[in-house]
JSON list of C-alpha atoms and ligand atoms in Angstrom, two decimals:
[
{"chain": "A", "resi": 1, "resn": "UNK", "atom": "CA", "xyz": [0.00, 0.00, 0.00]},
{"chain": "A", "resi": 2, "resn": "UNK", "atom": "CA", "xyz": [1.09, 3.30, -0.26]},
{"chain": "A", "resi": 3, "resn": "UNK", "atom": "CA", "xyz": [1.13, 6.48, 1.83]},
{"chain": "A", "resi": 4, "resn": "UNK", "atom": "CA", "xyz": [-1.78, 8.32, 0.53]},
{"chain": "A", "resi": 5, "resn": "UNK", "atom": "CA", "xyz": [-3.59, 5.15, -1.07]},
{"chain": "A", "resi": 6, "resn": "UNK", "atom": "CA", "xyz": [-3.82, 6.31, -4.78]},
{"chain": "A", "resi": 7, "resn": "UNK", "atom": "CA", "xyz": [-1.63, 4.13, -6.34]},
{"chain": "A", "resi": 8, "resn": "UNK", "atom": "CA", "xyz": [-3.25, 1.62, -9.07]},
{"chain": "A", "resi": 9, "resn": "UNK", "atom": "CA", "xyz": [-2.13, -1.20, -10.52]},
{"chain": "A", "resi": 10, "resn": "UNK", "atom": "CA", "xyz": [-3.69, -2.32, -13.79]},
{"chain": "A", "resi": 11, "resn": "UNK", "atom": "CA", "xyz": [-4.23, -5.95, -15.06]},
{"chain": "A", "resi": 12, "resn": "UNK", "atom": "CA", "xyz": [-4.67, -6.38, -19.05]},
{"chain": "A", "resi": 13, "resn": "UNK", "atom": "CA", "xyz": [-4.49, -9.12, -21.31]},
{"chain": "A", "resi": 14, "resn": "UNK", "atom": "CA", "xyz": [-4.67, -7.17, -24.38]},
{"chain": "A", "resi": 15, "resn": "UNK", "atom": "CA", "xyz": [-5.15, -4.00, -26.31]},
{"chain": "A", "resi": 16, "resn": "UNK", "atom": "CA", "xyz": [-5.54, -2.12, -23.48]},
{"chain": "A", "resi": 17, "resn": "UNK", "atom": "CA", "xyz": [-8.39, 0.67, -24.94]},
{"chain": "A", "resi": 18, "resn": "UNK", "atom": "CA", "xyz": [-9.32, 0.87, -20.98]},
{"chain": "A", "resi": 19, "resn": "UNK", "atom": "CA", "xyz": [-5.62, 0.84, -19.95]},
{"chain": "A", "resi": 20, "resn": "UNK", "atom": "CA", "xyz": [-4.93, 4.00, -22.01]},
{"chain": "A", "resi": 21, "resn": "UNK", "atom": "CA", "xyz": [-8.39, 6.02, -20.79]},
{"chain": "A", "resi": 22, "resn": "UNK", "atom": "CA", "xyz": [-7.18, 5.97, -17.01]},
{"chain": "A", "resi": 23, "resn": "UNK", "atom": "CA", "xyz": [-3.18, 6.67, -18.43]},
{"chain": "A", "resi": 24, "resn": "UNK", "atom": "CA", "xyz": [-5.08, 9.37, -20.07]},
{"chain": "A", "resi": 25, "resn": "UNK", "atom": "CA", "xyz": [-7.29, 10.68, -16.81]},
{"chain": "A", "resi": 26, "resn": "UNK", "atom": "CA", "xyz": [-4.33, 10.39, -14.52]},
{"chain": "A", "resi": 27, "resn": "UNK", "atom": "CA", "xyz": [-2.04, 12.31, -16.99]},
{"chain": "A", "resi": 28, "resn": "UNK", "atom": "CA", "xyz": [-4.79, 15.10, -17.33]},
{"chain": "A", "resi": 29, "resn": "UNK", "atom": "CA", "xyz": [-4.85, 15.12, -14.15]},
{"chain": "A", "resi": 30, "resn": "UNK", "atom": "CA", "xyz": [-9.06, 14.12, -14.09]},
{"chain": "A", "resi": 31, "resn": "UNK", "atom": "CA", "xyz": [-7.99, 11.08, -12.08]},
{"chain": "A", "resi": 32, "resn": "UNK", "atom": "CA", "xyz": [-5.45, 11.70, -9.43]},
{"chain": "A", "resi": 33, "resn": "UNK", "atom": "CA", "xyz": [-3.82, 8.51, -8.90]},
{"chain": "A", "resi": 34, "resn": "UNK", "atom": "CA", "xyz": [-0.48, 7.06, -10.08]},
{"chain": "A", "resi": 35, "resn": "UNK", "atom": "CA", "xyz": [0.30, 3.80, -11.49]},
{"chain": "A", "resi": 36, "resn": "UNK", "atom": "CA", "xyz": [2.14, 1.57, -9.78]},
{"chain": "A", "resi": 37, "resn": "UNK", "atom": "CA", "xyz": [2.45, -1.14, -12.20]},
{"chain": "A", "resi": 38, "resn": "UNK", "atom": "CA", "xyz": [0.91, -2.62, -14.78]},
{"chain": "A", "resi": 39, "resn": "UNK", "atom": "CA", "xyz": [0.59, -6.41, -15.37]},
{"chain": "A", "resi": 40, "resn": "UNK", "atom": "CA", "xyz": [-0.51, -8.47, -18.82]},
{"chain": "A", "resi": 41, "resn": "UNK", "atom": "CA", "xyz": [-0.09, -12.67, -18.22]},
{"chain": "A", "resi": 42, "resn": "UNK", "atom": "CA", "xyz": [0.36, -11.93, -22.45]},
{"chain": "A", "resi": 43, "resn": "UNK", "atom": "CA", "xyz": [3.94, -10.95, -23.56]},
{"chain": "A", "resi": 44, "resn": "UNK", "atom": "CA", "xyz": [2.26, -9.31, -26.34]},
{"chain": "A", "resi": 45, "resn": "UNK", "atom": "CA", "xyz": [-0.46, -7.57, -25.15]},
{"chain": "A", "resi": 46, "resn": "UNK", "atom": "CA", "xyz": [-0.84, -3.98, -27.17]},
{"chain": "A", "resi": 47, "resn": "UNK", "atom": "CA", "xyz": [-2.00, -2.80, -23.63]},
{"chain": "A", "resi": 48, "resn": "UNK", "atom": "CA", "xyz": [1.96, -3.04, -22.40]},
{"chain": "A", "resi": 49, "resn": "UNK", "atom": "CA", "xyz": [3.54, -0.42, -25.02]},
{"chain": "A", "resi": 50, "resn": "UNK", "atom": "CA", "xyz": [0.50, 1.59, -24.30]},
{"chain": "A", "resi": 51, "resn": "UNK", "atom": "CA", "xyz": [1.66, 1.26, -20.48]},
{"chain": "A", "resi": 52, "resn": "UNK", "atom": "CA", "xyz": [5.62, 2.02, -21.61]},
{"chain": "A", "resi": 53, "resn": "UNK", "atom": "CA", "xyz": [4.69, 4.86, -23.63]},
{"chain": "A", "resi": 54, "resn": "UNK", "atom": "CA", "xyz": [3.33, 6.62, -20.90]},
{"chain": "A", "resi": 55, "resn": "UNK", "atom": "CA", "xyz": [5.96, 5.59, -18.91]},
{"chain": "A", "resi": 56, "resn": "UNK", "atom": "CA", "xyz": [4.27, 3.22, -16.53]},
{"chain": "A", "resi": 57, "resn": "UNK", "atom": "CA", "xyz": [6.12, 0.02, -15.50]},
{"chain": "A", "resi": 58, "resn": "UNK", "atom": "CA", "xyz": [5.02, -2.61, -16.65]},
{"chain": "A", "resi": 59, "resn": "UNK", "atom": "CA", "xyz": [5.44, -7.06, -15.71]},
{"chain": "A", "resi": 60, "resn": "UNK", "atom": "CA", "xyz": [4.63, -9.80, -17.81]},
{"chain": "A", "resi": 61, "resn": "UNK", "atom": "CA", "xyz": [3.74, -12.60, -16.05]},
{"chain": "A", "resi": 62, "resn": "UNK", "atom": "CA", "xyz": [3.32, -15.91, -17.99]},
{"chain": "A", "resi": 63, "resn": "UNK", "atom": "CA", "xyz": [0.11, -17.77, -16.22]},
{"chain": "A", "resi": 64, "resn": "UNK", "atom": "CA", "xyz": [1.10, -21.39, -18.20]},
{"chain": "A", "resi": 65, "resn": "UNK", "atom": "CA", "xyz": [4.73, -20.54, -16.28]},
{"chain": "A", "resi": 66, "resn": "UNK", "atom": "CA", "xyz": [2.74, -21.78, -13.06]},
{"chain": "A", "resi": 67, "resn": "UNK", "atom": "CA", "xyz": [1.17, -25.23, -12.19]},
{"chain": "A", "resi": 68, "resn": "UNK", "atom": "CA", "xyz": [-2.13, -23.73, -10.37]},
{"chain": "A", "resi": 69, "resn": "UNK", "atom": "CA", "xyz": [-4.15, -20.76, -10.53]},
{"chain": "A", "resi": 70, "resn": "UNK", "atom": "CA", "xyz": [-3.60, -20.06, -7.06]},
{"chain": "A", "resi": 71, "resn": "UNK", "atom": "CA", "xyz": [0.01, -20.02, -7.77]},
{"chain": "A", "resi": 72, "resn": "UNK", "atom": "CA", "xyz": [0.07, -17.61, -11.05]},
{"chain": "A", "resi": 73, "resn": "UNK", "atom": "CA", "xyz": [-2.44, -15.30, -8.92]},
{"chain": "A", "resi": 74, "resn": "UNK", "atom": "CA", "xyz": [0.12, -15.32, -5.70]},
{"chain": "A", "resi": 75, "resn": "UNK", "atom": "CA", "xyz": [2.87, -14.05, -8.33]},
{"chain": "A", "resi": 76, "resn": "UNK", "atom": "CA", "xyz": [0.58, -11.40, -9.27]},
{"chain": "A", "resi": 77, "resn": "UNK", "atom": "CA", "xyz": [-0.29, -10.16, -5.72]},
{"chain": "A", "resi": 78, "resn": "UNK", "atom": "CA", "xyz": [3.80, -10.03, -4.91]},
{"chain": "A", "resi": 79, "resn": "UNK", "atom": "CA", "xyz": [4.17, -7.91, -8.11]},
{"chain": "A", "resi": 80, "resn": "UNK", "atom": "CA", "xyz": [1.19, -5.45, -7.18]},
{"chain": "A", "resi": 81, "resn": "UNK", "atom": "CA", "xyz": [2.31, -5.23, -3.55]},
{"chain": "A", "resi": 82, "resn": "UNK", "atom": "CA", "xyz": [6.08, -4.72, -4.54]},
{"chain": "A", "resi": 83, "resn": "UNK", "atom": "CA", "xyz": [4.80, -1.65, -6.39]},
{"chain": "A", "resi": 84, "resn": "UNK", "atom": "CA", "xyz": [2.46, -0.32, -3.05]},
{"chain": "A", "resi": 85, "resn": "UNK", "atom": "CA", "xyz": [-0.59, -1.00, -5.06]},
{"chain": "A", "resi": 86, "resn": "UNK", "atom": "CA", "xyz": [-3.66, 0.20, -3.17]},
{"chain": "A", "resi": 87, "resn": "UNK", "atom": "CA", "xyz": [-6.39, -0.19, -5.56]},
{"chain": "A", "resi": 88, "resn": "UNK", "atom": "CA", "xyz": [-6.56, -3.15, -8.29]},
{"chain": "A", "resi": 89, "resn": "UNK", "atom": "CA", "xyz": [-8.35, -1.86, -11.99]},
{"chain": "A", "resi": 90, "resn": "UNK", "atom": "CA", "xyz": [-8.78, -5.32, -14.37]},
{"chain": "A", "resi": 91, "resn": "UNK", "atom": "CA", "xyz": [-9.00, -4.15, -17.87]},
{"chain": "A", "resi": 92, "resn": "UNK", "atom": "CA", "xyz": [-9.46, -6.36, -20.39]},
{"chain": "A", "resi": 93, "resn": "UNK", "atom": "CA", "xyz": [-7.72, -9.50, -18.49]},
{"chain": "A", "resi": 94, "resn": "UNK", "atom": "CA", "xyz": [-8.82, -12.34, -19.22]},
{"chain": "A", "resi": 95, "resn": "UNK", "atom": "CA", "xyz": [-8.27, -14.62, -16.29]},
{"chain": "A", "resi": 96, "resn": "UNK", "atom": "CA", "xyz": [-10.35, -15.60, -13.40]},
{"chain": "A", "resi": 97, "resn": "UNK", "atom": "CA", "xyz": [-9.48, -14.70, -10.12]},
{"chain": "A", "resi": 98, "resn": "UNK", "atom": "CA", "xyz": [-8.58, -17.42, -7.00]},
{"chain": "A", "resi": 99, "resn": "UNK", "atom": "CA", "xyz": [-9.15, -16.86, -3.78]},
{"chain": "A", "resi": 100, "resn": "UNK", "atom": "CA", "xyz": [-5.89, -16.06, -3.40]},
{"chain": "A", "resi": 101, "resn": "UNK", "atom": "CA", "xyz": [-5.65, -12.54, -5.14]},
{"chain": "A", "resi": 102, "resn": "UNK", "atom": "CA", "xyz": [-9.72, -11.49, -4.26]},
{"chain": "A", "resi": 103, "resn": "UNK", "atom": "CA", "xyz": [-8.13, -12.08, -0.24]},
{"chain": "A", "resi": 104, "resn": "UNK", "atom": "CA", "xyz": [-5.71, -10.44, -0.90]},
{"chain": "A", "resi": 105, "resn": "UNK", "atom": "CA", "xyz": [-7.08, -6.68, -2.05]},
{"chain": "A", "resi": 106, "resn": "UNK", "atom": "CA", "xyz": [-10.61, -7.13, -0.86]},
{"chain": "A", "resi": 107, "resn": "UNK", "atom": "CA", "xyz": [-12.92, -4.89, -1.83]},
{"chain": "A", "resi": 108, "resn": "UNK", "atom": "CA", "xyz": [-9.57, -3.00, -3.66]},
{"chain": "A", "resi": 109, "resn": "UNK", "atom": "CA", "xyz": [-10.40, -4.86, -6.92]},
{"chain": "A", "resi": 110, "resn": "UNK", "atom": "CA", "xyz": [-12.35, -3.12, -9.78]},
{"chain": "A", "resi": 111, "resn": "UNK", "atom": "CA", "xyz": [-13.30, -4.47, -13.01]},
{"chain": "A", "resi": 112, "resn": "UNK", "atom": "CA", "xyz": [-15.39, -3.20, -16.17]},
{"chain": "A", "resi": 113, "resn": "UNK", "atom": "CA", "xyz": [-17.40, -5.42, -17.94]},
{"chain": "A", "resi": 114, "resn": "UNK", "atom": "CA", "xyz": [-19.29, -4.49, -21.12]},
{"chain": "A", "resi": 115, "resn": "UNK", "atom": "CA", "xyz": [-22.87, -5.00, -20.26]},
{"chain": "A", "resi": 116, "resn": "UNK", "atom": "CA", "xyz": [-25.33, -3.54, -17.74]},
{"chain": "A", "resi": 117, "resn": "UNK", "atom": "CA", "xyz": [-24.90, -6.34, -15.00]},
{"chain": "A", "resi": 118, "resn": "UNK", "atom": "CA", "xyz": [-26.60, -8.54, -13.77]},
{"chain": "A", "resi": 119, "resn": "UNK", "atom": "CA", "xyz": [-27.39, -8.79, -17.31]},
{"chain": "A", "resi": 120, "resn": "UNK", "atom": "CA", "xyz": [-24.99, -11.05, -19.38]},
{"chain": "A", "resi": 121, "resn": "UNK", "atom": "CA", "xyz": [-21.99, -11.61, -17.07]},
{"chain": "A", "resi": 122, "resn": "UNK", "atom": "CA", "xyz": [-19.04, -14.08, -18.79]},
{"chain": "A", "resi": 123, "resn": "UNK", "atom": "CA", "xyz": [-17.68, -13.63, -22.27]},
{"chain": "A", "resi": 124, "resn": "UNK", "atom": "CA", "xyz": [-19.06, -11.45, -25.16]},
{"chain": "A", "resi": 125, "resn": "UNK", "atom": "CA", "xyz": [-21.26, -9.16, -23.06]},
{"chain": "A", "resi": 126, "resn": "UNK", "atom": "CA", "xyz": [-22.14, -7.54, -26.37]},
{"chain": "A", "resi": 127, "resn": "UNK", "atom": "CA", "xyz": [-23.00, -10.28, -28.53]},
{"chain": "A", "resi": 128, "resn": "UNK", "atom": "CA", "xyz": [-25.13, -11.66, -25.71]},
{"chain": "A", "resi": 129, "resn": "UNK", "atom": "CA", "xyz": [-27.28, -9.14, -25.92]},
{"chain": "A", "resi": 130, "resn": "UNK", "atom": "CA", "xyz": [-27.62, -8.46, -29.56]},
{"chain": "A", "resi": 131, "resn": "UNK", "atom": "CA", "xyz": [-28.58, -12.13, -29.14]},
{"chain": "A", "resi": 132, "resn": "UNK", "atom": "CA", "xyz": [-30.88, -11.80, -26.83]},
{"chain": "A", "resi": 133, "resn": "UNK", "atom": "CA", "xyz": [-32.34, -8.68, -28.81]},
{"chain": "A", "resi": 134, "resn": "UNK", "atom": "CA", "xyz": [-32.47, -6.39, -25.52]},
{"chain": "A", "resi": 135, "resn": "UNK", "atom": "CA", "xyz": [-33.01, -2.44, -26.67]},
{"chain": "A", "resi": 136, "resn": "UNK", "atom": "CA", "xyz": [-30.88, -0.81, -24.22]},
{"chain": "A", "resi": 137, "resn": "UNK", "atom": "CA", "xyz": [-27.33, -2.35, -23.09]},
{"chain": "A", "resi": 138, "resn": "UNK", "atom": "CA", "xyz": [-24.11, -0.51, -21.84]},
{"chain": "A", "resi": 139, "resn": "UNK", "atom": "CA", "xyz": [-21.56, -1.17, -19.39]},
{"chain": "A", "resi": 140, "resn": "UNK", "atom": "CA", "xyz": [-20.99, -1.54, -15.40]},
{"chain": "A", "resi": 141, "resn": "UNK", "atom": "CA", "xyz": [-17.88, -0.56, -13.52]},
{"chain": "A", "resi": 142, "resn": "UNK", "atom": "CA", "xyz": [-18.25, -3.24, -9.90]},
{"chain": "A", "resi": 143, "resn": "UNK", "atom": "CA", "xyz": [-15.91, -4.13, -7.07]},
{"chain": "A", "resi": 144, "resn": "UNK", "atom": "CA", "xyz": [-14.70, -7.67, -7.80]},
{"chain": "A", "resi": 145, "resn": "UNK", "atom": "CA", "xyz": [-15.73, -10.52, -5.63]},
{"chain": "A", "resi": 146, "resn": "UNK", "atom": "CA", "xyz": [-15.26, -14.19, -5.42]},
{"chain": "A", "resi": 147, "resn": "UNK", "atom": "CA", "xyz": [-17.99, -14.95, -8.00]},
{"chain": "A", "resi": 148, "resn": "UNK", "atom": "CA", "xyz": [-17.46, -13.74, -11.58]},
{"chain": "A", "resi": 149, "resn": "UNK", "atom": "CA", "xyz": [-19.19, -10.13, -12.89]},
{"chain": "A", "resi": 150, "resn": "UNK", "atom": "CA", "xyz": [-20.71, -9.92, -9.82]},
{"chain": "A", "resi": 151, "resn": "UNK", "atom": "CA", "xyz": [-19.48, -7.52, -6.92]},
{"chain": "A", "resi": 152, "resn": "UNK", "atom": "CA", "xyz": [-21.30, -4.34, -5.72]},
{"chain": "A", "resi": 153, "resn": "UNK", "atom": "CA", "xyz": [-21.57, -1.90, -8.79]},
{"chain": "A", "resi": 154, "resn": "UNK", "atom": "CA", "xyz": [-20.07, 1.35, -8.58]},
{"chain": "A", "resi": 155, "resn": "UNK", "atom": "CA", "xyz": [-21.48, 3.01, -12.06]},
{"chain": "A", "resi": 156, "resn": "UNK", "atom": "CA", "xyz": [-23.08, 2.05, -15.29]},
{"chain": "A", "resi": 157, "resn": "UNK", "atom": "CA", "xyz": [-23.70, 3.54, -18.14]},
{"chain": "A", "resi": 158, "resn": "UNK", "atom": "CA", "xyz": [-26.29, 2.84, -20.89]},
{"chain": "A", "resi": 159, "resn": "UNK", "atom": "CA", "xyz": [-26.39, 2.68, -24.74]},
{"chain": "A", "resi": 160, "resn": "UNK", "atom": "CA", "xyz": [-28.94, 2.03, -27.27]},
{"chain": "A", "resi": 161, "resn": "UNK", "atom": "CA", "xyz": [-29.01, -1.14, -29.42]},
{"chain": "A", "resi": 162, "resn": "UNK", "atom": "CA", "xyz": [-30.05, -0.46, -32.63]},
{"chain": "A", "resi": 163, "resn": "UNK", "atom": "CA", "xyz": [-31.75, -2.65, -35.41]},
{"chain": "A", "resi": 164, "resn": "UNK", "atom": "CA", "xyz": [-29.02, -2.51, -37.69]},
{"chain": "A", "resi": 165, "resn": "UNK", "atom": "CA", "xyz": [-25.97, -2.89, -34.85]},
{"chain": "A", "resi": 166, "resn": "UNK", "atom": "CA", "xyz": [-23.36, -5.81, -35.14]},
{"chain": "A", "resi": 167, "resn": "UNK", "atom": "CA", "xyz": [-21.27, -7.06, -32.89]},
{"chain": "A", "resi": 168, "resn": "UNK", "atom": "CA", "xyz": [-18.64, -4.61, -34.06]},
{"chain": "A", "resi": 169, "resn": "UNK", "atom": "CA", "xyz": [-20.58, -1.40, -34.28]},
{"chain": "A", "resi": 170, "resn": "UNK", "atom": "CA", "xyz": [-22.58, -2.22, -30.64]},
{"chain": "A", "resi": 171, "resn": "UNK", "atom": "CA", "xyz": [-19.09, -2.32, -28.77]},
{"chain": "A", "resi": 172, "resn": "UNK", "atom": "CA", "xyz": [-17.29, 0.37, -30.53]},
{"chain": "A", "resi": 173, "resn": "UNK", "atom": "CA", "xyz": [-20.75, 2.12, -28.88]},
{"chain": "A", "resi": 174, "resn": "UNK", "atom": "CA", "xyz": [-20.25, 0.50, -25.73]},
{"chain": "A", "resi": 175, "resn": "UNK", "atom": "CA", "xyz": [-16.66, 0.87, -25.49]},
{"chain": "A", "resi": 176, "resn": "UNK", "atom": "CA", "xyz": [-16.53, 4.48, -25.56]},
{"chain": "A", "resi": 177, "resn": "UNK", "atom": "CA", "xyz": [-18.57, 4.46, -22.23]},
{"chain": "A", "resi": 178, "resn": "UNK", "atom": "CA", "xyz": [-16.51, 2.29, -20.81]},
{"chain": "A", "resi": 179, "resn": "UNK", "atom": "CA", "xyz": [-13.37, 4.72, -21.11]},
{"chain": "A", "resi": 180, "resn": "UNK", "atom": "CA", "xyz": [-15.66, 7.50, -19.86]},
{"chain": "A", "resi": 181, "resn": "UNK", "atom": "CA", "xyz": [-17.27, 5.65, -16.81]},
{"chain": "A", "resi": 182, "resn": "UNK", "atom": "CA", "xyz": [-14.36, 3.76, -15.34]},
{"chain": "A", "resi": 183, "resn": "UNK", "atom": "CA", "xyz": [-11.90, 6.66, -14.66]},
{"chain": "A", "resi": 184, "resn": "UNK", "atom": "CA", "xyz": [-14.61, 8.40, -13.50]},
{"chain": "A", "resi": 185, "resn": "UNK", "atom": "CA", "xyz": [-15.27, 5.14, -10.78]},
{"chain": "A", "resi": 186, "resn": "UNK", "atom": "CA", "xyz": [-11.64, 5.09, -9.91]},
{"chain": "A", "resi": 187, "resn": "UNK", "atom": "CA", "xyz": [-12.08, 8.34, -8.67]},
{"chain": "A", "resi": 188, "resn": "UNK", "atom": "CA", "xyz": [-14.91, 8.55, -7.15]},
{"chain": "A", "resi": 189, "resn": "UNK", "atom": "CA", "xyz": [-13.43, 5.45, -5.21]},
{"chain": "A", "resi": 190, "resn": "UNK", "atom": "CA", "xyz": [-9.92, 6.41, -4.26]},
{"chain": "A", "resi": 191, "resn": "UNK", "atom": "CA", "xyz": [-11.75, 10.20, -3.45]},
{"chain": "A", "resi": 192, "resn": "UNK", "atom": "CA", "xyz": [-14.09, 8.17, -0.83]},
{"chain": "A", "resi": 193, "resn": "UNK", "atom": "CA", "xyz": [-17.49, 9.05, -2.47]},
{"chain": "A", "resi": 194, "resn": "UNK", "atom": "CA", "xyz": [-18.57, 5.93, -2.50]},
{"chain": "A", "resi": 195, "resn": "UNK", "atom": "CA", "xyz": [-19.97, 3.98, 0.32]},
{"chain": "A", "resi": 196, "resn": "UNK", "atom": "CA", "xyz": [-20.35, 0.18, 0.21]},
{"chain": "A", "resi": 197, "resn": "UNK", "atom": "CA", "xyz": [-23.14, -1.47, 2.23]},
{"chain": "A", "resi": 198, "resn": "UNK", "atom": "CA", "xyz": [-23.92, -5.09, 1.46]},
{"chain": "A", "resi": 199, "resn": "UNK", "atom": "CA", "xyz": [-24.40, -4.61, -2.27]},
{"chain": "A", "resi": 200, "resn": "UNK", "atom": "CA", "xyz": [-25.57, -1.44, -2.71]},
{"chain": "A", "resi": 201, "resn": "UNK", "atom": "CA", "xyz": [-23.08, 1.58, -3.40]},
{"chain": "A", "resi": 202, "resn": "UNK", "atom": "CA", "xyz": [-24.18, 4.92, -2.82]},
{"chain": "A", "resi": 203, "resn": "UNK", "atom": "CA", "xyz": [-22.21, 8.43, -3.53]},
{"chain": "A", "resi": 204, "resn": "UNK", "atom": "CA", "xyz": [-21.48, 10.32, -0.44]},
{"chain": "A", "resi": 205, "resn": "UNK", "atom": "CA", "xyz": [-20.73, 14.06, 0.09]},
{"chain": "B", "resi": 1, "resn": "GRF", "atom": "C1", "xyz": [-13.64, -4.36, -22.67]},
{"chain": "B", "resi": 1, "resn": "GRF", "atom": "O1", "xyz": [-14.76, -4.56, -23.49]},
{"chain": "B", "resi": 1, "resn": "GRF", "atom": "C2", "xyz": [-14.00, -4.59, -21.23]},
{"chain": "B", "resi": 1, "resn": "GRF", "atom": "O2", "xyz": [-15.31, -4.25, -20.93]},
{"chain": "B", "resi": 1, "resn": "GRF", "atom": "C3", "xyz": [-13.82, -6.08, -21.09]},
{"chain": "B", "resi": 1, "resn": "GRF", "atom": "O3", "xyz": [-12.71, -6.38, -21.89]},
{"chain": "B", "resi": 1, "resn": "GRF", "atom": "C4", "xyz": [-12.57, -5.41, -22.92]},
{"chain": "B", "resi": 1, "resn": "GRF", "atom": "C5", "xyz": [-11.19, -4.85, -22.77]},
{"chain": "B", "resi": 1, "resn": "GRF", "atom": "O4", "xyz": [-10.86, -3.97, -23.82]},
{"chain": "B", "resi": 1, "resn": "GRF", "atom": "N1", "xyz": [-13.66, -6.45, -19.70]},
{"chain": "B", "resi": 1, "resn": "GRF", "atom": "P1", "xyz": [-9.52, -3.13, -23.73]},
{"chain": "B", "resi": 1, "resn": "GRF", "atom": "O5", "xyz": [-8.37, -4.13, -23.65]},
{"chain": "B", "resi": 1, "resn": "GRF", "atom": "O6", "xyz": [-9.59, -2.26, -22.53]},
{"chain": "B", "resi": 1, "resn": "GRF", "atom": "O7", "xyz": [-9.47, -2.36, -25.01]}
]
């Protein structure tokens, strides 16, 4: 952890669209926060030169290096710890969590998943609901917990579907909520203007 608690550490397994809208905030200085480190368990993740080019540091970590799940996830903890990481933002990675690393920073772990939740949790949020032919879909920023998608949701933000959408042209829609609402969470988090009670989160001051 670190002295005044705003330090982030960022888990991606790819292109890293969300990585880069919080390098973005915190270099505008819209999110105040710094970034510890930032970890992909895929050497060539886009998300990493995104990272380097902003001059965050960056780990790979190699999850088929380690036998268990519980073992790849205790290599990740060391790595966020070693950096002072207070607060845990998954974007885009593409593992589940153990035990061992939802212990670990509990209640410290965000994640953004691209549907409103508890809608269409799990893969392909998007083409779910195209699927599913709902009207209005979007995307939820929520603490992580043991179970997947799940955790007490900080924000949301909704989108139209329209007749004519694809898979393509629904998440491109999505997507640019996404990088607009989970900054914007972050914040409101490490700033203490959210309370969490059971489930429910609600803004303070
Ligand atoms: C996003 O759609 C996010 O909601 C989901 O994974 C995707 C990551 O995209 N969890 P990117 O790597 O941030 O561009």
């Amino acid at each position: 952890m670190s002295e005044d608690g705003r330090t982030l550490g960022v888990l991606i397994s790819g292109r890293g669209t969300n990585l880069q809208a919080i390098l973005d905030a915190v270099r505008d200085g819209r999110l105040r926060a710094r970034i510890g480190v930032v970890i992909s368990n895929v050497a060539t993740a886009a998300g990493l030169e995104r990272a380097k080019k902003a001059g965050a540091p960056t780990t790979f970590i190699d999850h088929k290096a380690f036998a268990t799940r519980e073992e790849f996830d205790a290599r990740v903890v060391e790595e966020l710890q070693s950096h002072g990481v207070d607060l845990v933002c998954l974007a885009g990675f593409m593992r589940l969590l153990s035990p061992v690393l939802t212990r670990a920073f509990s209640g410290r772990i965000l994640n953004i998943h691209p549907s409103l939740l508890p809608s269409f949790p799990g893969l392909h949020g998007q083409r779910q609901a195209l699927e599913y032919g709902v009207k209005v879909s979007g995307c939820t920023v929520h603490i992580v917990d043991e179970e997947l998608d799940h955790g007490p949701i900080l924000l949301q933000a909704a989108v139209p579907v329209e007749s004519d959408d694809t898979d393509e042209s629904l998440s491109a829609r999505i997507l640019s909520e996404e990088h607009r609402i989970y900054p914007e969470a972050i914040g409101l988090l490490l700033d203490r203007r959210i309370e969490i009670e059971g489930r429910r989160a609600t803004m303070v001051g």
